[in-house]
């Protein structure tokens, strides 16, 4: 397996660990994945939740935590390794978060949960590379053409998230609930063909990364054979010793069964895949009292949102499962044990436990 090139650096393996928030993929997980030959991704969503002033001044806490987390991840990974962040377009202070990550000289920004139309504006003239998350060829074309026309900027990477991914999904609920859902394989082939044309026109190499429902080395090789340069995986990295989430969060993955997986409507305004629990069932029938707005999401309206997504995700990462929103991928029921990132990477590359 050949690695993924980002700027003047190249990973050992074609594996990106997906960004998971709030707080599931911070410095420990991301730094270790990069150290072990993949590309580790820090989630910036409410990244400052552990800061003392988070409740009073969440934005300042988040910006401060970005600097801390990137620095600590670098200390684990080493300066020669690729380190990235995931930034949701839906964040109210999206531009400020992007600028802070660029200031901290992050290697790669992966951005989705919305269309990152203006992302090139913040990185031109820097060494930070950028990758939009797309869910279809149509979405990919829209972003690529817009970036080229408005900013004369060709994407440095394209990340395709298919319908089996965890967290927020770029598909309609009807598509996700249909027996014949859009297939990541088909989207990958379409996007790879289109990106090949863009590469010929621009002379720039653009890695295409497939994500969503990828489980083992067999899956990885399948998408490499379809023309992808690598894969992004998140669910498998939760059940690792180095994952930044609580043990209770990790155990919720180990204990999950297929019938526990549910497509929910997130306060972000997009469907999401999560583990069905007491909290989800309760909030489907009654609105949670919201005593504090963290101003995190542009599309969230405190007056009609069923619950505070920040509070629900912070509860999850801290292990308060009674009031937790637990995002997951479609393969969560296959997670059976907690392993080290080192052993997981060996398994993914050499297929030791497929």
Coordinates of C-alpha atoms in Angstrom, one line a residue:
X1 CA 0.0 0.0 0.0
X2 CA 1.3 3.4 -1.0
X3 CA 0.9 6.4 1.3
X4 CA -1.0 9.7 0.7
X5 CA 1.0 12.8 -0.2
X6 CA 0.0 16.1 1.4
X7 CA 2.3 19.0 0.4
X8 CA 5.9 17.9 0.8
X9 CA 5.0 15.1 3.3
X10 CA 3.8 11.6 2.6
X11 CA 2.1 9.1 5.0
X12 CA 3.4 5.6 5.2
X13 CA -0.1 4.1 4.7
X14 CA -3.2 5.3 2.7
X15 CA -5.3 5.6 5.9
X16 CA -6.8 8.7 7.3
X17 CA -8.4 8.5 10.7
X18 CA -11.7 10.4 10.5
X19 CA -12.3 13.5 12.7
X20 CA -14.8 12.7 15.5
X21 CA -16.3 15.3 17.8
X22 CA -16.9 16.4 20.4
X23 CA -13.5 15.4 21.9
X24 CA -13.4 11.8 20.5
X25 CA -10.4 12.5 18.2
X26 CA -8.0 14.9 19.9
X27 CA -4.2 15.0 20.3
X28 CA -3.7 11.5 21.7
X29 CA -5.6 9.6 19.0
X30 CA -4.6 11.8 16.0
X31 CA -1.0 12.1 17.1
X32 CA -0.7 8.3 17.5
X33 CA -2.3 7.5 14.2
X34 CA 0.2 9.9 12.4
X35 CA 3.1 8.4 14.3
X36 CA 2.0 4.9 13.2
X37 CA 2.0 5.8 9.6
X38 CA -1.5 7.1 8.9
X39 CA -2.9 10.6 8.9
X40 CA -4.4 11.6 12.2
X41 CA -7.3 14.1 12.3
X42 CA -8.2 16.3 15.3
X43 CA -11.9 17.3 15.5
X44 CA -12.3 21.0 16.1
X45 CA -16.0 20.8 17.1
X46 CA -16.2 22.4 20.6
X47 CA -12.6 21.3 21.0
X48 CA -12.3 23.6 24.1
X49 CA -14.9 21.7 26.1
X50 CA -12.3 20.8 28.8
X51 CA -11.2 24.4 29.3
X52 CA -12.3 26.1 32.5
X53 CA -14.0 29.0 30.8
X54 CA -15.8 27.0 28.1
X55 CA -19.2 27.6 29.4
X56 CA -18.7 31.4 29.8
X57 CA -16.6 32.0 26.6
X58 CA -16.7 28.9 24.4
X59 CA -15.1 30.6 21.3
X60 CA -12.0 31.7 23.2
X61 CA -11.8 28.3 24.9
X62 CA -12.0 26.6 21.5
X63 CA -9.3 28.7 19.9
X64 CA -7.0 28.2 22.9
X65 CA -7.6 24.4 22.8
X66 CA -6.8 24.2 19.0
X67 CA -3.3 25.5 19.7
X68 CA -2.8 23.1 22.7
X69 CA -4.2 20.1 20.9
X70 CA -2.1 20.6 17.7
X71 CA 1.0 21.2 19.7
X72 CA 0.5 18.0 21.8
X73 CA -0.4 15.9 18.8
X74 CA 2.8 17.1 17.0
X75 CA 4.9 16.1 20.1
X76 CA 3.4 12.5 19.7
X77 CA 3.6 12.2 16.0
X78 CA 6.8 14.1 15.1
X79 CA 7.3 17.1 12.8
X80 CA 7.8 14.9 9.7
X81 CA 4.3 13.3 10.0
X82 CA 1.1 14.6 8.5
X83 CA -1.4 16.0 11.0
X84 CA -4.9 17.3 10.1
X85 CA -8.1 18.8 11.5
X86 CA -11.7 18.4 10.7
X87 CA -13.8 21.6 10.6
X88 CA -17.5 21.7 10.1
X89 CA -18.8 24.4 7.8
X90 CA -21.9 24.5 10.0
X91 CA -19.9 26.0 12.9
X92 CA -20.9 29.6 13.7
X93 CA -17.3 30.7 14.0
X94 CA -16.0 28.6 11.0
X95 CA -13.6 31.3 9.6
X96 CA -12.0 31.9 13.0
X97 CA -11.5 28.2 13.6
X98 CA -9.9 27.8 10.1
X99 CA -7.6 30.8 10.6
X100 CA -6.4 29.5 14.0
X101 CA -5.6 26.1 12.5
X102 CA -3.7 27.7 9.7
X103 CA -1.9 29.9 12.2
X104 CA -0.8 26.7 14.0
X105 CA 0.6 25.4 10.7
X106 CA -1.7 22.4 10.4
X107 CA -0.9 20.3 7.4
X108 CA -4.4 19.5 6.3
X109 CA -7.9 20.8 6.8
X110 CA -10.8 18.5 5.9
X111 CA -14.1 20.3 5.9
X112 CA -17.7 19.2 5.5
X113 CA -21.2 19.4 7.2
X114 CA -21.9 22.1 4.6
X115 CA -20.2 23.3 1.5
X116 CA -16.8 25.0 2.3
X117 CA -17.2 27.6 -0.5
X118 CA -14.7 30.1 0.9
X119 CA -12.1 27.8 2.4
X120 CA -9.4 28.7 -0.1
X121 CA -9.5 32.3 1.0
X122 CA -8.0 31.4 4.3
X123 CA -5.1 29.2 3.1
X124 CA -3.7 30.8 0.0
X125 CA 0.0 31.6 0.5
X126 CA 0.3 29.1 3.3
X127 CA 1.5 25.4 3.5
X128 CA -1.9 24.2 4.8
X129 CA -3.7 22.0 2.3
X130 CA -7.5 21.7 2.1
X131 CA -9.9 19.0 1.3
X132 CA -13.7 19.3 0.9
X133 CA -16.0 16.4 2.0
X134 CA -18.4 15.5 -0.8
X135 CA -21.3 13.0 -1.0
X136 CA -21.8 12.9 -4.7
X137 CA -20.3 13.8 -8.1
X138 CA -22.6 16.8 -8.3
X139 CA -21.4 18.2 -5.0
X140 CA -17.7 17.5 -6.0
X141 CA -18.2 19.4 -9.3
X142 CA -19.9 22.3 -7.6
X143 CA -17.0 22.8 -5.1
X144 CA -14.2 22.2 -7.6
X145 CA -15.6 24.6 -10.2
X146 CA -16.3 27.3 -7.6
X147 CA -12.8 27.1 -6.1
X148 CA -11.2 27.3 -9.5
X149 CA -13.4 30.2 -10.8
X150 CA -13.4 32.3 -7.6
X151 CA -10.0 31.6 -6.1
X152 CA -8.0 30.0 -8.9
X153 CA -7.5 27.1 -6.3
X154 CA -7.6 23.4 -7.2
X155 CA -8.5 21.2 -4.2
X156 CA -5.5 19.5 -2.6
X157 CA -7.6 16.4 -1.9
X158 CA -11.2 15.2 -2.1
X159 CA -12.8 13.2 0.6
X160 CA -16.0 11.2 -0.3
X161 CA -18.2 10.3 2.6
X162 CA -20.7 7.7 1.6
X163 CA -24.1 6.8 3.2
X164 CA -22.6 4.3 5.7
X165 CA -20.5 6.9 7.5
X166 CA -21.0 8.0 11.1
X167 CA -22.1 11.3 12.4
X168 CA -23.6 13.9 10.0
X169 CA -24.4 12.7 6.5
X170 CA -24.7 14.5 3.2
X171 CA -27.8 12.5 2.1
X172 CA -31.5 12.8 2.4
X173 CA -33.2 10.7 5.1
X174 CA -35.1 8.9 2.4
X175 CA -31.9 7.9 0.7
X176 CA -30.4 6.5 3.9
X177 CA -33.6 4.5 4.7
X178 CA -34.0 3.0 1.2
X179 CA -33.0 -0.6 0.8
X180 CA -31.0 0.4 -2.3
X181 CA -28.9 3.3 -1.0
X182 CA -26.3 5.2 -3.0
X183 CA -23.1 3.1 -3.1
X184 CA -19.8 4.5 -2.1
X185 CA -18.2 2.3 -4.8
X186 CA -20.3 4.0 -7.5
X187 CA -19.6 7.5 -6.1
X188 CA -15.9 6.8 -5.9
X189 CA -15.7 5.7 -9.6
X190 CA -17.6 8.8 -10.7
X191 CA -15.5 11.2 -8.7
X192 CA -12.2 9.5 -9.6
X193 CA -13.1 9.8 -13.3
X194 CA -13.9 13.5 -12.9
X195 CA -10.8 14.3 -10.8
X196 CA -8.7 12.6 -13.4
X197 CA -10.0 15.1 -15.9
X198 CA -9.2 18.0 -13.5
X199 CA -5.7 16.7 -13.0
X200 CA -5.1 16.6 -16.7
X201 CA -6.4 20.2 -17.1
X202 CA -4.5 21.6 -14.1
X203 CA -1.4 19.4 -13.9
X204 CA -2.1 19.0 -10.2
X205 CA -2.3 15.6 -8.4
X206 CA -5.5 15.4 -6.3
X207 CA -5.8 12.3 -4.0
X208 CA -9.4 11.0 -3.8
X209 CA -10.2 9.5 -0.4
X210 CA -13.2 7.1 0.1
X211 CA -15.0 7.0 3.5
X212 CA -18.0 5.4 5.1
X213 CA -18.4 1.7 6.0
X214 CA -14.8 0.7 5.3
X215 CA -13.8 -1.9 7.8
X216 CA -10.7 -3.9 6.9
X217 CA -7.8 -4.4 4.6
X218 CA -10.0 -6.1 2.0
X219 CA -12.2 -3.0 1.9
X220 CA -9.2 -0.7 1.7
X221 CA -7.7 -2.6 -1.3
X222 CA -11.1 -2.6 -3.0
X223 CA -11.2 1.2 -3.0
X224 CA -7.6 1.5 -4.0
X225 CA -8.4 -0.7 -7.0
X226 CA -11.3 1.6 -7.8
X227 CA -8.8 4.5 -8.2
X228 CA -9.0 6.0 -4.7
X229 CA -5.6 7.1 -3.3
X230 CA -6.7 6.1 0.2
X231 CA -9.5 5.7 2.7
X232 CA -10.8 7.5 5.8
X233 CA -12.0 5.4 8.7
X234 CA -13.4 6.6 12.1
X235 CA -15.5 3.9 13.8
X236 CA -12.6 1.4 14.2
X237 CA -10.4 4.1 15.8
X238 CA -12.9 4.7 18.7
X239 CA -12.2 1.3 20.3
X240 CA -8.5 2.0 20.7
X241 CA -6.4 2.6 23.9
X242 CA -5.4 6.0 22.5
X243 CA -8.8 7.3 21.6
X244 CA -9.5 10.5 23.6
X245 CA -13.1 9.5 24.6
X246 CA -14.1 8.0 27.9
X247 CA -14.1 4.2 28.5
X248 CA -17.9 4.3 28.7
X249 CA -18.0 5.8 25.2
X250 CA -15.7 3.0 23.9
X251 CA -17.8 0.3 25.6
X252 CA -21.0 1.7 24.0
X253 CA -19.4 0.7 20.6
X254 CA -18.4 -2.7 21.9
X255 CA -21.9 -3.4 23.2
X256 CA -23.7 -2.0 20.2
X257 CA -25.8 -4.3 18.0
X258 CA -27.0 -3.8 14.4
X259 CA -30.5 -3.1 15.6
X260 CA -29.2 -0.3 17.9
X261 CA -28.1 1.9 14.9
X262 CA -30.4 4.7 14.0
X263 CA -30.6 7.6 11.6
X264 CA -31.5 10.7 13.5
X265 CA -32.3 14.3 12.6
X266 CA -29.5 16.4 14.2
X267 CA -30.0 20.0 15.5
X268 CA -27.4 20.8 12.8
X269 CA -30.2 20.2 10.2
X270 CA -28.7 17.1 8.7
X271 CA -29.4 13.4 9.2
X272 CA -26.9 11.6 11.3
X273 CA -26.1 8.0 12.3
X274 CA -26.0 7.2 16.0
X275 CA -26.4 4.5 18.6
X276 CA -30.0 4.5 19.7
X277 CA -30.3 5.0 23.4
X278 CA -32.5 6.4 26.2
X279 CA -31.5 9.9 25.3
X280 CA -32.5 9.7 21.6
X281 CA -35.8 8.0 22.5
X282 CA -36.5 10.7 25.1
X283 CA -35.7 13.6 22.9
X284 CA -38.0 12.3 20.1
X285 CA -40.9 12.8 22.4
X286 CA -40.0 15.8 24.5
X287 CA -37.8 18.9 24.2
X288 CA -34.8 19.1 26.6
X289 CA -34.4 22.2 28.7
X290 CA -31.6 24.3 27.3
X291 CA -30.2 26.6 30.0
X292 CA -27.1 27.6 28.0
X293 CA -26.4 28.2 24.3
X294 CA -22.8 27.7 23.2
X295 CA -23.4 29.4 19.9
X296 CA -21.8 26.5 18.1
X297 CA -24.0 25.8 15.0
X298 CA -25.2 28.4 12.5
X299 CA -28.4 26.5 11.8
X300 CA -29.4 25.7 15.4
X301 CA -32.4 27.6 16.8
X302 CA -32.6 27.3 20.6
X303 CA -36.4 28.0 20.5
X304 CA -37.2 24.8 18.5
X305 CA -34.2 22.5 18.7
X306 CA -35.0 19.3 20.7
X307 CA -31.7 19.4 22.6
X308 CA -28.3 21.1 22.8
X309 CA -26.0 19.1 20.5
X310 CA -22.9 20.4 22.3
X311 CA -24.1 19.3 25.7
X312 CA -25.2 15.9 24.3
X313 CA -21.9 15.2 22.6
X314 CA -19.9 16.4 25.6
X315 CA -21.9 14.1 27.8
X316 CA -21.0 11.2 25.5
X317 CA -17.3 11.9 25.4
X318 CA -17.2 12.2 29.2
X319 CA -19.1 9.0 29.7
X320 CA -22.5 10.4 30.9
X321 CA -24.4 7.9 28.7
X322 CA -27.8 8.7 30.1
X323 CA -27.8 12.1 28.4
X324 CA -25.5 11.3 25.5
X325 CA -25.6 11.5 21.7
X326 CA -23.3 8.8 20.4
X327 CA -22.5 9.0 16.7
X328 CA -21.2 5.9 15.0
X329 CA -20.6 4.3 11.6
X330 CA -22.7 1.5 10.1
X331 CA -20.2 -1.2 11.1
X332 CA -20.3 -0.4 14.8
X333 CA -21.7 -3.8 15.7
X334 CA -18.4 -5.4 14.4
X335 CA -16.4 -3.6 17.1
X336 CA -15.6 -6.3 19.8
X337 CA -12.6 -5.1 21.7
X338 CA -10.3 -2.2 22.6
X339 CA -6.9 -2.5 20.9
X340 CA -3.9 -0.2 20.5
X341 CA -3.6 2.0 17.4
X342 CA -0.3 0.2 16.6
X343 CA -2.1 -3.2 16.4
X344 CA -5.1 -1.7 14.5
X345 CA -2.9 -0.2 11.9
X346 CA -1.0 -3.5 11.4
X347 CA -4.4 -5.2 11.0
X348 CA -5.7 -2.7 8.5
X349 CA -2.5 -2.9 6.4
X350 CA -1.6 -6.6 6.6
X351 CA -5.1 -8.1 7.2
X352 CA -4.2 -10.0 10.3
X353 CA -7.7 -10.2 11.7
X354 CA -10.1 -9.7 8.9

